[in-house]
Amino acid sequence: MKMKKMVLATAVGTMMLGGFTPIPLSNPTVRQVEAATISYVKPQDVEVSWISGDIVYDDGSVSKDATKSSQFTTKTSEKGTLIIELKKKEYRYMEMYRDPQASEWLPAFLYVQPYGFDGRDQYAKKVTGIQKSDFINRDSVENFTIRQVYYIEQPKADKKYYLGGVGTSSPNSYYIDAKFYPNVDLTKISKAERSAYIKTAQKGDEIPASNVSHIGRVLIQANDMVLYNKDGKVHRKLKQYEGLRVYQVQGDRYQVGGGFYVKKTKNTLFYVGHIYGKDQHLSVYKPNGEFFKKFKPMENVRVYSTENGRYNVGAGYYALPDFHVNFDR
């Protein structure tokens, strides 16, 4: 969207309103952009399987089907983040990673070919050198999880990737789960931010259902507007920035209850409600998915429609549903 900075700030500032007071939106600073949450994408399921292969020894001898490798097949061949979660099955060394004083990194890499087959070992070609290890629920024997995070910058055409490293060559080592997040790099954010991101992204497109009878509100933007009764006569004058609940939109008018209505003009602004972060910041994104700005907790942002799992807040800008985001009609 190619617009001058002043035009952008004016257009969005006019449409994104909290209460009855416009919320000014300035362009983000470099610091804001660097600290921004990455755009949310829904994760893709990943097929996890174990395959068998030969071991080739230094003397040339071969043990047929003597080793196994965990294989991860993504649905699409594209850049993105593959997240593999490991929970202990029989792998005896996993317990040492529960110690908070232990290393914050698990030496388990992602390879382009099955790890260990035909003599391939830790020197085999890796998919990526960028990885993160997140140790989750360290105080729990049952729920302790190692979350391996790999950013795939050069995806494979066959969409198959292989895990190699400590304890990863036996189906009895771990319980394994995997998800793929296309076109985002989740290695660039912190463990806490990743956990919040995953929780939100896996919720999917969930706009809370409304428990009120009105469908939105109309904001009066001038002093010359009037409220009509059911007979079409002027009931009273309306004040600028007065807001009325809307129960139905009919042709050229907004029905505001009891047969009363307001006519649609350039000075009426209809919106479906407003959102705010209850105890966390609310992130707003540009039409192209880039981060735009964070709003303080309890700071209102007007919503003009809810489509495709997004809160549309004006000029193509949007926010996403989250456990801390409240939506009020």
Short mmCIF file of C-alpha atoms in Angstrom, two decimals:
data_model
loop_
_atom_site.label_atom_id
_atom_site.label_comp_id
_atom_site.label_asym_id
_atom_site.label_seq_id
_atom_site.Cartn_x
_atom_site.Cartn_y
_atom_site.Cartn_z
CA MET A 1 0.00 0.00 0.00
CA LYS A 2 1.95 3.02 -1.25
CA MET A 3 0.80 6.07 0.65
CA LYS A 4 2.59 9.04 2.13
CA LYS A 5 3.18 8.76 5.85
CA MET A 6 0.91 11.68 6.68
CA VAL A 7 -1.94 10.30 4.56
CA LEU A 8 -1.62 6.86 6.16
CA ALA A 9 -1.68 8.21 9.69
CA THR A 10 -4.73 10.33 8.92
CA ALA A 11 -6.72 7.61 7.18
CA VAL A 12 -6.13 4.97 9.81
CA GLY A 13 -6.40 7.39 12.72
CA THR A 14 -9.83 8.48 11.49
CA MET A 15 -11.20 4.95 11.15
CA MET A 16 -9.71 3.28 14.23
CA LEU A 17 -11.64 4.74 17.14
CA GLY A 18 -11.79 3.84 20.81
CA GLY A 19 -14.94 4.85 22.71
CA PHE A 20 -15.84 8.06 20.95
CA THR A 21 -12.30 9.47 20.82
CA PRO A 22 -10.08 8.87 17.79
CA ILE A 23 -6.99 6.78 18.52
CA PRO A 24 -3.95 8.31 16.78
CA LEU A 25 -1.77 5.74 15.02
CA SER A 26 1.77 6.77 14.26
CA ASN A 27 4.11 4.86 12.00
CA PRO A 28 6.12 2.21 13.91
CA THR A 29 9.69 2.93 14.94
CA VAL A 30 12.56 0.59 14.13
CA ARG A 31 12.48 -0.60 17.76
CA GLN A 32 8.76 -1.41 17.51
CA VAL A 33 9.25 -3.39 14.30
CA GLU A 34 12.19 -5.36 15.70
CA ALA A 35 10.20 -6.24 18.81
CA ALA A 36 7.04 -7.09 16.89
CA THR A 37 5.30 -10.41 17.07
CA ILE A 38 5.54 -12.36 13.82
CA SER A 39 2.33 -12.58 11.80
CA TYR A 40 0.18 -15.52 12.84
CA VAL A 41 -0.31 -18.47 10.50
CA LYS A 42 -2.24 -21.64 11.14
CA PRO A 43 0.08 -24.64 11.53
CA GLN A 44 0.04 -27.52 9.08
CA ASP A 45 -0.05 -31.11 10.28
CA VAL A 46 3.17 -33.03 9.66
CA GLU A 47 3.30 -36.77 8.95
CA VAL A 48 5.69 -38.45 11.40
CA SER A 49 6.98 -41.92 10.54
CA TRP A 50 9.89 -44.25 11.22
CA ILE A 51 11.82 -45.82 8.36
CA SER A 52 14.49 -48.55 8.39
CA GLY A 53 17.89 -48.51 6.69
CA ASP A 54 21.28 -50.14 6.47
CA ILE A 55 24.33 -49.39 8.55
CA VAL A 56 27.60 -49.33 6.58
CA TYR A 57 30.74 -49.82 8.69
CA ASP A 58 34.25 -48.51 8.02
CA ASP A 59 35.41 -51.92 6.82
CA GLY A 60 32.64 -51.98 4.20
CA SER A 61 30.43 -54.50 5.97
CA VAL A 62 26.71 -53.84 6.05
CA SER A 63 23.98 -54.54 8.58
CA LYS A 64 20.68 -54.66 6.72
CA ASP A 65 17.82 -52.64 8.20
CA ALA A 66 19.82 -52.23 11.39
CA THR A 67 18.94 -48.61 12.06
CA LYS A 68 15.89 -46.40 11.97
CA SER A 69 15.27 -42.74 11.29
CA SER A 70 12.37 -40.46 12.14
CA GLN A 71 10.94 -38.90 8.98
CA PHE A 72 8.86 -35.72 8.85
CA THR A 73 6.80 -35.02 5.75
CA THR A 74 5.27 -31.56 5.38
CA LYS A 75 2.16 -30.90 3.31
CA THR A 76 3.83 -28.22 1.20
CA SER A 77 7.33 -27.50 -0.03
CA GLU A 78 7.97 -23.98 1.20
CA LYS A 79 10.00 -22.00 3.67
CA GLY A 80 8.86 -22.07 7.24
CA THR A 81 9.39 -23.35 10.76
CA LEU A 82 9.22 -27.04 11.62
CA ILE A 83 8.54 -27.57 15.33
CA ILE A 84 9.16 -31.04 16.73
CA GLU A 85 8.09 -31.86 20.28
CA LEU A 86 9.74 -34.77 22.08
CA LYS A 87 8.49 -36.47 25.24
CA LYS A 88 10.36 -39.27 26.97
CA LYS A 89 9.47 -42.82 26.06
CA GLU A 90 12.48 -44.96 26.98
CA TYR A 91 15.37 -42.64 26.23
CA ARG A 92 17.29 -42.71 29.53
CA TYR A 93 19.39 -39.59 28.95
CA MET A 94 16.41 -37.27 28.51
CA GLU A 95 16.11 -36.95 32.29
CA MET A 96 19.33 -34.96 32.49
CA TYR A 97 17.77 -32.20 30.39
CA ARG A 98 15.16 -31.65 33.09
CA ASP A 99 17.87 -30.16 35.29
CA PRO A 100 17.62 -26.36 34.97
CA GLN A 101 21.42 -26.24 35.28
CA ALA A 102 21.83 -28.45 32.22
CA SER A 103 22.48 -27.20 28.72
CA GLU A 104 19.73 -25.10 27.12
CA TRP A 105 20.34 -26.82 23.79
CA LEU A 106 19.67 -30.35 22.57
CA PRO A 107 22.13 -31.67 19.95
CA ALA A 108 19.47 -32.98 17.58
CA PHE A 109 19.73 -31.73 13.99
CA LEU A 110 17.48 -31.79 10.96
CA TYR A 111 18.95 -33.55 7.91
CA VAL A 112 18.18 -33.80 4.20
CA GLN A 113 18.56 -37.62 4.20
CA PRO A 114 17.78 -40.33 6.76
CA TYR A 115 20.23 -40.04 9.63
CA GLY A 116 22.52 -43.07 10.11
CA PHE A 117 21.62 -44.80 6.85
CA ASP A 118 24.56 -45.98 4.73
CA GLY A 119 27.05 -44.57 7.19
CA ARG A 120 25.62 -41.06 7.38
CA ASP A 121 26.23 -39.46 10.77
CA GLN A 122 26.47 -36.03 12.37
CA TYR A 123 28.63 -34.83 9.48
CA ALA A 124 25.85 -35.43 6.95
CA LYS A 125 24.19 -32.47 5.23
CA LYS A 126 21.83 -30.57 7.47
CA VAL A 127 18.66 -28.77 6.39
CA THR A 128 19.49 -25.73 8.44
CA GLY A 129 22.02 -24.43 10.91
CA ILE A 130 19.35 -22.32 12.63
CA GLN A 131 17.62 -24.11 15.50
CA LYS A 132 16.34 -23.49 19.00
CA SER A 133 15.69 -25.86 21.89
CA ASP A 134 12.90 -25.04 24.34
CA PHE A 135 12.68 -27.05 27.55
CA ILE A 136 9.08 -27.06 28.78
CA ASN A 137 7.63 -28.31 32.11
CA ARG A 138 11.02 -29.15 33.56
CA ASP A 139 9.51 -29.81 36.97
CA SER A 140 7.30 -32.60 35.61
CA VAL A 141 8.44 -36.12 34.83
CA GLU A 142 5.34 -36.89 32.75
CA ASN A 143 4.94 -33.59 30.92
CA PHE A 144 8.56 -32.58 30.39
CA THR A 145 8.88 -31.67 26.71
CA ILE A 146 11.80 -30.72 24.50
CA ARG A 147 10.60 -28.49 21.69
CA GLN A 148 13.01 -28.42 18.76
CA VAL A 149 12.52 -25.42 16.44
CA TYR A 150 14.01 -25.48 12.94
CA TYR A 151 13.72 -22.76 10.32
CA ILE A 152 13.77 -24.28 6.81
CA GLU A 153 15.07 -21.63 4.43
CA GLN A 154 15.67 -23.98 1.48
CA PRO A 155 12.73 -26.41 1.39
CA LYS A 156 13.04 -29.79 -0.27
CA ALA A 157 10.89 -30.73 -3.25
CA ASP A 158 10.01 -34.11 -1.70
CA LYS A 159 8.97 -32.35 1.58
CA LYS A 160 10.81 -34.95 3.70
CA TYR A 161 13.13 -34.12 6.59
CA TYR A 162 14.97 -36.28 9.11
CA LEU A 163 15.88 -35.85 12.76
CA GLY A 164 19.29 -37.00 13.94
CA GLY A 165 21.21 -36.81 17.19
CA VAL A 166 21.00 -38.11 20.74
CA GLY A 167 18.39 -40.79 21.10
CA THR A 168 16.69 -40.02 17.80
CA SER A 169 17.43 -43.31 16.01
CA SER A 170 14.98 -45.46 17.96
CA PRO A 171 11.15 -45.42 17.91
CA ASN A 172 11.32 -46.19 21.64
CA SER A 173 13.22 -42.99 22.42
CA TYR A 174 10.47 -40.41 22.34
CA TYR A 175 6.82 -39.71 21.79
CA ILE A 176 7.00 -37.33 18.84
CA ASP A 177 4.65 -34.64 17.53
CA ALA A 178 5.36 -32.08 14.81
CA LYS A 179 3.78 -29.00 13.21
CA PHE A 180 4.88 -26.81 10.30
CA TYR A 181 4.35 -23.04 10.21
CA PRO A 182 4.74 -21.88 6.60
CA ASN A 183 6.57 -18.67 5.70
CA VAL A 184 7.45 -17.58 9.24
CA ASP A 185 10.71 -17.86 11.17
CA LEU A 186 9.95 -18.70 14.80
CA THR A 187 13.64 -19.01 15.75
CA LYS A 188 13.86 -15.22 15.97
CA ILE A 189 11.60 -14.87 19.00
CA SER A 190 12.01 -15.92 22.60
CA LYS A 191 10.78 -19.17 24.17
CA ALA A 192 7.94 -17.32 25.93
CA GLU A 193 6.92 -15.56 22.71
CA ARG A 194 7.02 -18.88 20.84
CA SER A 195 4.78 -20.51 23.43
CA ALA A 196 2.25 -17.68 23.18
CA TYR A 197 2.46 -17.73 19.38
CA ILE A 198 1.85 -21.49 19.18
CA LYS A 199 -1.08 -21.29 21.59
CA THR A 200 -2.73 -18.56 19.56
CA ALA A 201 -1.98 -19.99 16.11
CA GLN A 202 -3.27 -23.46 16.99
CA LYS A 203 -6.57 -22.01 18.22
CA GLY A 204 -7.43 -21.28 14.61
CA ASP A 205 -9.91 -18.68 13.41
CA GLU A 206 -12.08 -18.16 16.48
CA ILE A 207 -14.11 -14.98 16.70
CA PRO A 208 -16.18 -15.23 19.91
CA ALA A 209 -19.92 -15.65 19.39
CA SER A 210 -22.00 -12.65 20.41
CA ASN A 211 -24.44 -12.94 23.31
CA VAL A 212 -26.15 -9.58 22.67
CA SER A 213 -29.06 -8.72 20.37
CA HIS A 214 -27.55 -5.71 18.63
CA ILE A 215 -25.21 -6.23 15.66
CA GLY A 216 -23.06 -3.15 16.12
CA ARG A 217 -23.16 0.58 16.68
CA VAL A 218 -23.38 3.75 14.63
CA LEU A 219 -21.19 6.71 15.48
CA ILE A 220 -22.60 10.19 14.77
CA GLN A 221 -19.83 12.36 13.33
CA ALA A 222 -21.62 15.73 12.95
CA ASN A 223 -24.08 17.91 14.90
CA ASP A 224 -26.74 18.15 12.16
CA MET A 225 -27.89 14.51 12.41
CA VAL A 226 -31.33 13.53 13.73
CA LEU A 227 -33.07 10.47 15.17
CA TYR A 228 -36.34 9.48 13.45
CA ASN A 229 -39.28 7.62 14.99
CA LYS A 230 -41.19 4.77 13.36
CA ASP A 231 -43.48 7.27 11.59
CA GLY A 232 -40.51 8.99 9.94
CA LYS A 233 -40.76 12.13 12.05
CA VAL A 234 -37.82 13.78 13.78
CA HIS A 235 -37.63 12.59 17.37
CA ARG A 236 -34.58 14.59 18.46
CA LYS A 237 -31.24 15.96 17.33
CA LEU A 238 -28.15 13.86 17.85
CA LYS A 239 -24.86 15.06 19.25
CA GLN A 240 -21.51 14.67 17.52
CA TYR A 241 -19.70 11.50 18.67
CA GLU A 242 -22.93 10.07 20.09
CA GLY A 243 -23.13 6.32 19.64
CA LEU A 244 -26.28 4.24 19.19
CA ARG A 245 -26.75 0.49 19.19
CA VAL A 246 -27.77 -0.92 15.82
CA TYR A 247 -30.12 -3.91 15.68
CA GLN A 248 -30.60 -4.09 11.92
CA VAL A 249 -29.37 -2.37 8.77
CA GLN A 250 -32.21 -1.68 6.32
CA GLY A 251 -31.56 0.04 3.03
CA ASP A 252 -30.68 3.67 3.78
CA ARG A 253 -31.09 3.47 7.54
CA TYR A 254 -29.80 1.97 10.75
CA GLN A 255 -32.53 0.58 13.04
CA VAL A 256 -31.57 1.51 16.61
CA GLY A 257 -34.47 -0.07 18.52
CA GLY A 258 -38.16 0.63 19.18
CA GLY A 259 -38.74 1.59 15.55
CA PHE A 260 -36.30 4.51 15.77
CA TYR A 261 -33.69 4.88 13.06
CA VAL A 262 -30.80 6.98 11.80
CA LYS A 263 -30.30 7.63 8.10
CA LYS A 264 -27.05 6.61 6.45
CA THR A 265 -24.93 9.59 5.42
CA LYS A 266 -21.27 10.47 5.12
CA ASN A 267 -21.49 11.50 8.78
CA THR A 268 -22.53 8.10 10.12
CA LEU A 269 -19.94 5.44 10.84
CA PHE A 270 -21.07 1.87 11.45
CA TYR A 271 -18.85 -0.58 13.33
CA VAL A 272 -19.49 -4.00 14.84
CA GLY A 273 -17.74 -3.41 18.16
CA HIS A 274 -14.35 -2.84 19.68
CA ILE A 275 -11.46 -4.94 20.94
CA TYR A 276 -8.81 -4.49 23.60
CA GLY A 277 -6.10 -6.50 25.28
CA LYS A 278 -7.32 -7.29 28.76
CA ASP A 279 -3.96 -7.71 30.46
CA GLN A 280 -1.53 -7.65 27.53
CA HIS A 281 -0.78 -5.43 24.57
CA LEU A 282 -2.99 -5.75 21.49
CA SER A 283 -1.06 -6.11 18.23
CA VAL A 284 -2.35 -4.60 14.97
CA TYR A 285 -1.00 -5.66 11.58
CA LYS A 286 -0.74 -4.02 8.17
CA PRO A 287 -2.73 -5.38 5.19
CA ASN A 288 0.39 -7.24 4.02
CA GLY A 289 0.73 -9.03 7.38
CA GLU A 290 3.60 -6.94 8.74
CA PHE A 291 3.42 -5.67 12.31
CA PHE A 292 2.10 -2.11 12.66
CA LYS A 293 1.60 -1.17 16.31
CA LYS A 294 0.91 -2.45 19.80
CA PHE A 295 -1.90 -0.90 21.85
CA LYS A 296 -1.69 -0.72 25.61
CA PRO A 297 -3.84 -3.07 27.76
CA MET A 298 -7.46 -1.86 27.96
CA GLU A 299 -6.95 0.56 25.02
CA ASN A 300 -9.95 0.26 22.66
CA VAL A 301 -9.70 -0.28 18.91
CA ARG A 302 -12.84 -0.17 16.78
CA VAL A 303 -13.75 -3.20 14.67
CA TYR A 304 -15.58 -2.66 11.36
CA SER A 305 -16.08 -6.30 10.41
CA THR A 306 -15.06 -9.83 11.39
CA GLU A 307 -13.98 -11.87 8.40
CA ASN A 308 -11.64 -14.82 7.83
CA GLY A 309 -10.80 -15.05 11.51
CA ARG A 310 -9.68 -11.42 11.71
CA TYR A 311 -10.86 -8.26 13.37
CA ASN A 312 -10.79 -5.66 10.59
CA VAL A 313 -9.94 -2.30 12.19
CA GLY A 314 -9.92 -0.03 9.13
CA ALA A 315 -7.96 0.60 5.93
CA GLY A 316 -7.10 -3.11 5.62
CA TYR A 317 -5.41 -3.22 9.02
CA TYR A 318 -6.37 -6.05 11.35
CA ALA A 319 -5.92 -7.80 14.69
CA LEU A 320 -6.21 -11.50 15.49
CA PRO A 321 -8.24 -13.42 18.07
CA ASP A 322 -6.27 -14.42 21.14
CA PHE A 323 -6.97 -15.62 24.67
CA HIS A 324 -6.26 -12.12 26.05
CA VAL A 325 -8.21 -10.17 23.37
CA ASN A 326 -11.74 -9.11 24.38
CA PHE A 327 -14.37 -8.31 21.75
CA ASP A 328 -17.36 -6.21 22.82
CA ARG A 329 -20.33 -5.20 20.66
#
